[in-house]
PDB file of C-alpha atoms in Angstrom:
ATOM      1  CA  GLN A   1       0.000   0.000   0.000  1.00 71.00           C
ATOM      2  CA  LYS A   2       1.242   3.473  -0.873  1.00 86.00           C
ATOM      3  CA  GLU A   3      -1.177   5.415   1.322  1.00 94.00           C
ATOM      4  CA  PHE A   4      -2.194   3.939   4.643  1.00 96.00           C
ATOM      5  CA  LYS A   5      -2.969   4.730   8.260  1.00 97.00           C
ATOM      6  CA  LYS A   6      -4.067   2.159  10.802  1.00 97.00           C
ATOM      7  CA  GLU A   7      -4.409   2.236  14.574  1.00 97.00           C
ATOM      8  CA  ILE A   8      -3.854  -0.983  16.492  1.00 98.00           C
ATOM      9  CA  PRO A   9      -3.947  -1.818  20.209  1.00 98.00           C
ATOM     10  CA  PHE A  10      -1.051  -3.326  22.096  1.00 97.00           C
ATOM     11  CA  VAL A  11      -0.617  -5.070  25.420  1.00 95.00           C
ATOM     12  CA  SER A  12       2.209  -4.260  27.806  1.00 93.00           C
ATOM     13  CA  SER A  13       3.591  -7.365  29.512  1.00 89.00           C
ATOM     14  CA  ASP A  14       6.744  -7.183  31.648  1.00 88.00           C
ATOM     15  CA  GLU A  15       7.359  -3.811  29.920  1.00 90.00           C
ATOM     16  CA  PHE A  16       7.374  -5.479  26.478  1.00 93.00           C
ATOM     17  CA  ILE A  17       5.063  -4.189  23.727  1.00 96.00           C
ATOM     18  CA  LEU A  18       2.984  -7.123  22.453  1.00 96.00           C
ATOM     19  CA  ILE A  19       1.024  -6.840  19.204  1.00 97.00           C
ATOM     20  CA  LYS A  20      -1.045  -9.168  17.037  1.00 97.00           C
ATOM     21  CA  VAL A  21       0.277  -9.994  13.575  1.00 98.00           C
ATOM     22  CA  GLU A  22      -1.293 -12.087  10.849  1.00 98.00           C
ATOM     23  CA  ILE A  23       0.662 -14.629   8.825  1.00 97.00           C
ATOM     24  CA  GLU A  24      -1.079 -16.872   6.306  1.00 96.00           C
ATOM     25  CA  GLY A  25      -4.474 -16.032   7.757  1.00 96.00           C
ATOM     26  CA  LYS A  26      -3.601 -16.871  11.369  1.00 97.00           C
ATOM     27  CA  GLN A  27      -2.870 -14.469  14.237  1.00 97.00           C
ATOM     28  CA  TYR A  28       0.276 -14.615  16.358  1.00 97.00           C
ATOM     29  CA  ASN A  29       1.739 -12.702  19.295  1.00 95.00           C
ATOM     30  CA  PHE A  30       4.890 -10.697  18.551  1.00 96.00           C
ATOM     31  CA  ILE A  31       7.010  -8.250  20.532  1.00 95.00           C
ATOM     32  CA  LEU A  32       7.789  -4.891  18.920  1.00 97.00           C
ATOM     33  CA  ASP A  33      11.580  -4.602  19.033  1.00 97.00           C
ATOM     34  CA  THR A  34      13.609  -1.696  17.629  1.00 97.00           C
ATOM     35  CA  GLY A  35      16.830  -3.368  18.787  1.00 94.00           C
ATOM     36  CA  ALA A  36      16.616  -6.447  16.560  1.00 93.00           C
ATOM     37  CA  LEU A  37      15.622  -7.700  13.150  1.00 94.00           C
ATOM     38  CA  ASN A  38      12.501  -9.834  12.712  1.00 96.00           C
ATOM     39  CA  VAL A  39      12.566 -13.109  14.619  1.00 95.00           C
ATOM     40  CA  VAL A  40      10.303 -16.144  14.457  1.00 95.00           C
ATOM     41  CA  SER A  41      10.518 -19.085  16.795  1.00 93.00           C
ATOM     42  CA  GLU A  42      11.649 -22.442  15.473  1.00 92.00           C
ATOM     43  CA  GLU A  43       8.162 -23.758  16.204  1.00 93.00           C
ATOM     44  CA  LEU A  44       6.532 -21.077  14.057  1.00 95.00           C
ATOM     45  CA  ALA A  45       9.087 -21.503  11.260  1.00 95.00           C
ATOM     46  CA  LYS A  46       8.258 -25.206  11.178  1.00 95.00           C
ATOM     47  CA  GLU A  47       4.504 -24.500  11.185  1.00 96.00           C
ATOM     48  CA  LEU A  48       4.830 -22.028   8.286  1.00 95.00           C
ATOM     49  CA  ASP A  49       7.375 -24.184   6.451  1.00 95.00           C
ATOM     50  CA  ILE A  50       9.936 -21.364   6.460  1.00 94.00           C
ATOM     51  CA  GLU A  51      13.307 -22.652   5.324  1.00 92.00           C
ATOM     52  CA  THR A  52      16.705 -21.298   6.335  1.00 93.00           C
ATOM     53  CA  ILE A  53      18.315 -19.386   3.457  1.00 93.00           C
ATOM     54  CA  SER A  54      21.658 -18.675   5.090  1.00 91.00           C
ATOM     55  CA  LYS A  55      23.472 -18.466   8.404  1.00 87.00           C
ATOM     56  CA  SER A  56      25.184 -15.454   9.902  1.00 79.00           C
ATOM     57  CA  ASN A  57      27.321 -14.649  12.917  1.00 72.00           C
ATOM     58  CA  GLY A  58      25.533 -12.323  15.318  1.00 62.00           C
ATOM     59  CA  ILE A  59      26.138 -10.714  18.698  1.00 59.00           C
ATOM     60  CA  SER A  60      23.833 -11.301  21.634  1.00 56.00           C
ATOM     61  CA  SER A  61      22.567  -8.660  24.063  1.00 53.00           C
ATOM     62  CA  THR A  62      25.424  -9.600  26.422  1.00 53.00           C
ATOM     63  CA  GLY A  63      28.044  -9.306  23.697  1.00 57.00           C
ATOM     64  CA  LYS A  64      28.458 -13.030  22.963  1.00 62.00           C
ATOM     65  CA  PRO A  65      28.892 -14.277  19.374  1.00 63.00           C
ATOM     66  CA  ASN A  66      26.119 -16.547  18.115  1.00 70.00           C
ATOM     67  CA  GLU A  67      25.175 -18.221  14.862  1.00 76.00           C
ATOM     68  CA  ILE A  68      21.844 -17.032  13.479  1.00 85.00           C
ATOM     69  CA  LYS A  69      19.679 -18.824  10.930  1.00 91.00           C
ATOM     70  CA  LEU A  70      18.233 -16.366   8.397  1.00 95.00           C
ATOM     71  CA  ALA A  71      15.135 -16.707   6.228  1.00 97.00           C
ATOM     72  CA  LYS A  72      12.491 -14.653   4.406  1.00 96.00           C
ATOM     73  CA  LEU A  73       8.956 -13.859   5.568  1.00 96.00           C
ATOM     74  CA  PRO A  74       6.853 -13.643   2.376  1.00 95.00           C
ATOM     75  CA  ASN A  75       4.065 -11.653   4.051  1.00 97.00           C
ATOM     76  CA  VAL A  76       3.152 -10.246   7.441  1.00 97.00           C
ATOM     77  CA  LYS A  77      -0.034  -8.275   8.092  1.00 98.00           C
ATOM     78  CA  ILE A  78      -0.160  -5.781  10.948  1.00 98.00           C
ATOM     79  CA  GLY A  79      -3.452  -3.942  11.290  1.00 96.00           C
ATOM     80  CA  GLY A  80      -4.311  -5.068   7.783  1.00 96.00           C
ATOM     81  CA  ILE A  81      -1.132  -3.509   6.352  1.00 97.00           C
ATOM     82  CA  ASP A  82       0.994  -5.848   4.234  1.00 97.00           C
ATOM     83  CA  PHE A  83       4.731  -6.092   4.797  1.00 97.00           C
ATOM     84  CA  ASN A  84       6.241  -8.309   2.124  1.00 97.00           C
ATOM     85  CA  ASN A  85       9.521 -10.205   1.807  1.00 96.00           C
ATOM     86  CA  THR A  86      11.242  -9.083   4.990  1.00 97.00           C
ATOM     87  CA  ALA A  87      14.241 -10.883   6.437  1.00 96.00           C
ATOM     88  CA  THR A  88      13.841 -12.847   9.649  1.00 96.00           C
ATOM     89  CA  ALA A  89      15.987 -14.823  12.035  1.00 94.00           C
ATOM     90  CA  ILE A  90      14.855 -18.238  13.225  1.00 93.00           C
ATOM     91  CA  ILE A  91      15.746 -18.795  16.863  1.00 88.00           C
ATOM     92  CA  ASP A  92      14.715 -21.256  19.550  1.00 82.00           C
ATOM     93  CA  PHE A  93      13.847 -18.697  22.203  1.00 71.00           C
ATOM     94  CA  LYS A  94      10.387 -19.662  23.452  1.00 63.00           C
ATOM     95  CA  LYS A  95      11.821 -21.712  26.324  1.00 65.00           C
ATOM     96  CA  GLN A  96      13.336 -18.527  27.751  1.00 62.00           C
ATOM     97  CA  PHE A  97      10.075 -16.553  27.762  1.00 66.00           C
ATOM     98  CA  PRO A  98       7.321 -19.135  28.400  1.00 68.00           C
ATOM     99  CA  CYS A  99       5.165 -16.730  30.413  1.00 70.00           C
ATOM    100  CA  LEU A 100       4.924 -14.223  27.549  1.00 72.00           C
ATOM    101  CA  LYS A 101       3.595 -16.792  25.072  1.00 83.00           C
ATOM    102  CA  ILE A 102       5.150 -15.038  22.071  1.00 91.00           C
ATOM    103  CA  ASP A 103       5.838 -16.322  18.591  1.00 94.00           C
ATOM    104  CA  GLY A 104       8.444 -13.810  17.456  1.00 95.00           C
ATOM    105  CA  LEU A 105       9.681 -10.241  17.184  1.00 96.00           C
ATOM    106  CA  ILE A 106       8.788  -7.462  14.766  1.00 98.00           C
ATOM    107  CA  GLY A 107      12.163  -5.840  14.217  1.00 97.00           C
ATOM    108  CA  SER A 108      13.524  -2.585  12.896  1.00 97.00           C
ATOM    109  CA  ASN A 109      14.092  -4.015   9.398  1.00 97.00           C
ATOM    110  CA  LEU A 110      10.295  -4.246   9.040  1.00 98.00           C
ATOM    111  CA  MET A 111       9.461  -1.129  11.042  1.00 98.00           C
ATOM    112  CA  LYS A 112      11.552   1.031   8.697  1.00 97.00           C
ATOM    113  CA  LEU A 113       8.939   0.416   5.981  1.00 97.00           C
ATOM    114  CA  ALA A 114       6.408   2.611   7.787  1.00 97.00           C
ATOM    115  CA  VAL A 115       6.059   5.433  10.329  1.00 97.00           C
ATOM    116  CA  TRP A 116       5.160   4.209  13.821  1.00 97.00           C
ATOM    117  CA  GLU A 117       3.652   6.239  16.648  1.00 96.00           C
ATOM    118  CA  VAL A 118       3.523   4.356  19.963  1.00 95.00           C
ATOM    119  CA  ASN A 119       1.230   5.887  22.574  1.00 93.00           C
ATOM    120  CA  ASN A 120       2.048   4.139  25.830  1.00 91.00           C
ATOM    121  CA  GLU A 121      -0.639   5.982  27.786  1.00 91.00           C
ATOM    122  CA  ASN A 122      -3.497   4.832  25.533  1.00 94.00           C
ATOM    123  CA  LYS A 123      -1.840   1.530  24.538  1.00 96.00           C
ATOM    124  CA  LYS A 124      -2.315   2.361  20.847  1.00 97.00           C
ATOM    125  CA  ILE A 125       0.033   2.319  17.855  1.00 98.00           C
ATOM    126  CA  ILE A 126      -0.495   4.306  14.661  1.00 97.00           C
ATOM    127  CA  ILE A 127       1.130   2.779  11.578  1.00 98.00           C
ATOM    128  CA  THR A 128       1.195   5.017   8.528  1.00 97.00           C
ATOM    129  CA  ASN A 129       3.147   5.943   5.415  1.00 97.00           C
ATOM    130  CA  SER A 130       3.702   9.590   6.407  1.00 96.00           C
ATOM    131  CA  ILE A 131       4.741  11.405   9.573  1.00 94.00           C
ATOM    132  CA  ASP A 132       2.142  14.055   8.677  1.00 94.00           C
ATOM    133  CA  LYS A 133      -0.560  11.496   9.541  1.00 95.00           C
ATOM    134  CA  THR A 134       0.697  11.117  13.117  1.00 94.00           C
ATOM    135  CA  ASN A 135       0.255  13.349  16.171  1.00 91.00           C
ATOM    136  CA  VAL A 136       3.930  14.323  16.298  1.00 86.00           C
ATOM    137  CA  LYS A 137       3.134  18.061  16.107  1.00 84.00           C
ATOM    138  CA  GLU A 138       1.386  17.800  19.480  1.00 86.00           C
ATOM    139  CA  TYR A 139       4.555  16.634  21.229  1.00 83.00           C
ATOM    140  CA  GLN A 140       6.460  19.215  23.236  1.00 76.00           C
ATOM    141  CA  LYS A 141       9.874  17.632  22.667  1.00 84.00           C
ATOM    142  CA  ILE A 142      11.294  15.854  19.627  1.00 85.00           C
ATOM    143  CA  ILE A 143      14.561  13.904  19.737  1.00 89.00           C
ATOM    144  CA  ASN A 144      16.643  13.375  16.612  1.00 90.00           C
ATOM    145  CA  PHE A 145      18.130   9.953  15.952  1.00 93.00           C
ATOM    146  CA  THR A 146      20.281   8.136  13.420  1.00 95.00           C
ATOM    147  CA  THR A 147      20.003   4.567  12.160  1.00 96.00           C
ATOM    148  CA  ASN A 148      22.406   1.841  11.150  1.00 95.00           C
ATOM    149  CA  VAL A 149      22.146  -0.616   8.251  1.00 92.00           C
ATOM    150  CA  GLN A 150      19.500  -2.613  10.106  1.00 91.00           C
ATOM    151  CA  ALA A 151      17.536   0.613  10.865  1.00 95.00           C
ATOM    152  CA  ASN A 152      18.090   0.404  14.641  1.00 96.00           C
ATOM    153  CA  PRO A 153      17.547   3.918  16.115  1.00 97.00           C
ATOM    154  CA  PHE A 154      20.387   5.615  18.034  1.00 97.00           C
ATOM    155  CA  PHE A 155      20.656   8.966  19.813  1.00 94.00           C
ATOM    156  CA  GLU A 156      23.261  10.719  21.953  1.00 94.00           C
ATOM    157  CA  LEU A 157      23.029  10.398  25.714  1.00 94.00           C
ATOM    158  CA  ASN A 158      25.010  13.093  27.516  1.00 91.00           C
ATOM    159  CA  PHE A 159      26.843  12.570  30.811  1.00 82.00           C
ATOM    160  CA  GLY A 160      28.647  15.824  31.481  1.00 72.00           C
ATOM    161  CA  ASN A 161      31.259  16.027  28.711  1.00 78.00           C
ATOM    162  CA  GLN A 162      30.599  12.474  27.445  1.00 87.00           C
ATOM    163  CA  LYS A 163      28.384  11.830  24.435  1.00 91.00           C
ATOM    164  CA  ILE A 164      27.355   8.184  24.303  1.00 93.00           C
ATOM    165  CA  LYS A 165      25.745   6.602  21.244  1.00 95.00           C
ATOM    166  CA  THR A 166      22.708   4.843  22.727  1.00 96.00           C
ATOM    167  CA  LEU A 167      20.194   2.446  21.202  1.00 97.00           C
ATOM    168  CA  MET A 168      16.456   3.038  21.733  1.00 96.00           C
ATOM    169  CA  ASP A 169      15.527  -0.592  22.298  1.00 96.00           C
ATOM    170  CA  LEU A 170      11.817  -1.418  22.632  1.00 95.00           C
ATOM    171  CA  GLY A 171      12.767  -5.072  22.994  1.00 92.00           C
ATOM    172  CA  HIS A 172      14.749  -4.406  26.177  1.00 91.00           C
ATOM    173  CA  ASN A 173      12.558  -4.136  29.261  1.00 89.00           C
ATOM    174  CA  THR A 174      15.086  -2.336  31.437  1.00 88.00           C
ATOM    175  CA  ASN A 175      15.847   1.320  32.105  1.00 91.00           C
ATOM    176  CA  ILE A 176      19.229   2.765  31.053  1.00 93.00           C
ATOM    177  CA  ASN A 177      22.137   0.407  30.334  1.00 93.00           C
ATOM    178  CA  ILE A 178      25.505   1.921  29.454  1.00 92.00           C
ATOM    179  CA  GLN A 179      28.779   0.233  28.537  1.00 91.00           C
ATOM    180  CA  GLU A 180      30.875  -0.025  31.692  1.00 88.00           C
ATOM    181  CA  LYS A 181      33.895   1.698  30.096  1.00 89.00           C
ATOM    182  CA  PHE A 182      32.077   5.050  30.381  1.00 89.00           C
ATOM    183  CA  LEU A 183      31.724   4.823  34.172  1.00 84.00           C
ATOM    184  CA  ARG A 184      35.341   5.710  34.860  1.00 81.00           C
ATOM    185  CA  ASN A 185      34.961   9.036  33.051  1.00 79.00           C
ATOM    186  CA  ILE A 186      31.907  10.266  34.958  1.00 77.00           C
ATOM    187  CA  SER A 187      32.578  13.008  37.477  1.00 75.00           C
ATOM    188  CA  ARG A 188      32.044  11.717  41.023  1.00 72.00           C
ATOM    189  CA  LYS A 189      30.158  14.945  41.700  1.00 73.00           C
ATOM    190  CA  ASN A 190      27.430  13.711  39.351  1.00 71.00           C
ATOM    191  CA  ILE A 191      27.017  10.409  41.224  1.00 76.00           C
ATOM    192  CA  GLU A 192      24.765  10.205  44.262  1.00 71.00           C
ATOM    193  CA  LYS A 193      24.876   6.423  44.904  1.00 68.00           C
ATOM    194  CA  GLU A 194      26.740   3.426  43.519  1.00 71.00           C
ATOM    195  CA  ILE A 195      25.902  -0.255  44.075  1.00 76.00           C
ATOM    196  CA  LYS A 196      27.575  -3.308  42.518  1.00 74.00           C
ATOM    197  CA  PHE A 197      25.478  -6.394  41.778  1.00 69.00           C
ATOM    198  CA  ARG A 198      26.654  -9.815  40.660  1.00 66.00           C
ATOM    199  CA  GLY A 199      24.163 -11.763  38.533  1.00 61.00           C
ATOM    200  CA  ASN A 200      22.539 -11.929  35.101  1.00 57.00           C
ATOM    201  CA  SER A 201      22.953  -8.541  33.469  1.00 49.00           C
ATOM    202  CA  SER A 202      20.374  -9.393  30.792  1.00 53.00           C
ATOM    203  CA  ILE A 203      18.792 -12.327  29.016  1.00 52.00           C
ATOM    204  CA  GLY A 204      18.859 -12.262  25.247  1.00 55.00           C
ATOM    205  CA  ILE A 205      17.099 -14.395  22.672  1.00 55.00           C
ATOM    206  CA  PHE A 206      20.037 -16.821  22.518  1.00 48.00           C
ATOM    207  CA  LYS A 207      20.064 -19.849  24.801  1.00 47.00           C
ATOM    208  CA  ASP A 208      23.645 -19.444  26.002  1.00 47.00           C
ATOM    209  CA  ASN A 209      22.903 -16.045  27.542  1.00 49.00           C
ATOM    210  CA  ILE A 210      20.715 -17.461  30.312  1.00 47.00           C
ATOM    211  CA  ASP A 211      23.693 -18.498  32.434  1.00 47.00           C
ATOM    212  CA  THR A 212      25.752 -15.386  31.752  1.00 56.00           C
ATOM    213  CA  VAL A 213      26.949 -13.965  35.070  1.00 57.00           C
ATOM    214  CA  SER A 214      28.590 -10.584  35.324  1.00 70.00           C
ATOM    215  CA  ILE A 215      29.032  -7.629  37.631  1.00 79.00           C
ATOM    216  CA  VAL A 216      26.596  -4.776  37.049  1.00 86.00           C
ATOM    217  CA  THR A 217      27.161  -1.375  38.616  1.00 88.00           C
ATOM    218  CA  HIS A 218      23.964   0.562  39.367  1.00 87.00           C
ATOM    219  CA  VAL A 219      24.529   4.284  39.728  1.00 88.00           C
ATOM    220  CA  LYS A 220      22.140   7.059  40.711  1.00 88.00           C
ATOM    221  CA  VAL A 221      23.139   9.938  38.461  1.00 85.00           C
ATOM    222  CA  LYS A 222      22.232  13.463  39.486  1.00 87.00           C
ATOM    223  CA  GLU A 223      21.813  14.673  35.908  1.00 88.00           C
ATOM    224  CA  LEU A 224      21.907  13.407  32.338  1.00 90.00           C
ATOM    225  CA  SER A 225      20.405  14.658  29.099  1.00 92.00           C
ATOM    226  CA  ILE A 226      19.269  13.663  25.638  1.00 92.00           C
ATOM    227  CA  GLU A 227      19.679  16.738  23.445  1.00 86.00           C
ATOM    228  CA  ASN A 228      17.691  19.464  25.269  1.00 84.00           C
ATOM    229  CA  LEU A 229      15.834  17.027  27.549  1.00 89.00           C
ATOM    230  CA  LYS A 230      17.297  16.923  31.049  1.00 91.00           C
ATOM    231  CA  PHE A 231      16.689  14.157  33.577  1.00 91.00           C
ATOM    232  CA  GLU A 232      17.592  14.175  37.263  1.00 90.00           C
ATOM    233  CA  ASN A 233      18.309  11.369  39.743  1.00 90.00           C
ATOM    234  CA  LYS A 234      18.124   8.552  37.201  1.00 89.00           C
ATOM    235  CA  ILE A 235      19.352   5.017  37.911  1.00 89.00           C
ATOM    236  CA  VAL A 236      21.894   3.923  35.271  1.00 91.00           C
ATOM    237  CA  SER A 237      23.229   0.363  34.980  1.00 91.00           C
ATOM    238  CA  PHE A 238      26.775  -0.086  33.664  1.00 90.00           C
ATOM    239  CA  THR A 239      27.316  -3.475  31.989  1.00 88.00           C
ATOM    240  CA  LYS A 240      29.502  -5.216  29.415  1.00 86.00           C
ATOM    241  CA  GLY A 241      26.757  -4.967  26.787  1.00 85.00           C
ATOM    242  CA  ASP A 242      26.007  -2.147  24.366  1.00 90.00           C
ATOM    243  CA  SER A 243      24.531   1.157  25.543  1.00 94.00           C
ATOM    244  CA  LYS A 244      20.745   1.166  25.298  1.00 95.00           C
ATOM    245  CA  ILE A 245      17.578   2.617  26.790  1.00 95.00           C
ATOM    246  CA  GLY A 246      14.685   0.211  27.302  1.00 94.00           C
ATOM    247  CA  THR A 247      10.960   0.440  27.836  1.00 93.00           C
ATOM    248  CA  SER A 248      11.240   1.028  31.604  1.00 90.00           C
ATOM    249  CA  PHE A 249      12.774   4.452  30.997  1.00 86.00           C
TER     250      PHE A 249
END
């Protein structure tokens, strides 16, 4: 479709955004995830007879290398809008998230084909072909972002004199996670509290991340900013993974 505008509901579960998608006439539960490409579970790939086209080396949310099976989704309908021939990974991840009962992820490689407005207060998403059909003019603050090859959105997070490239990750249900190397450069005057925690820093969609144990430093920062937006007394977690802001922010 060249011209389109649809509004769909979503459900928030454990801070994830869950939406209904239609594939081959049947509805499935997917997470909206700006930090990944499309993903379908191995069970769904088998049900839809989706064959692996190639394999690629990827990096998990904890920084571990993993082999990813890649395929093509001929058609996905979201709110009646057709998204054709988008790439997808096939991963056995349902065992890690049994309570969510999800079948896959809608990633940034599909989301880049439309304009998305997510209203968390009303639990509604507008999907359209033009930003002029959204309510963006009503927003008081607008943040600029850049994208990479996969269309993941990044913006600059400012800690004093540090500018940190940070991923806006709707598939990450945490607050602010920053690479631990940046902690040493933060002025101690900007830190109110610091606590170290040993445990799982995050769980990704790869099986070998479940048992990943690392030290996470949680810091209460007096002030940080994103462009002209200033935030005070925010909890920031410093980990080995990439810098990202999740849906708990």
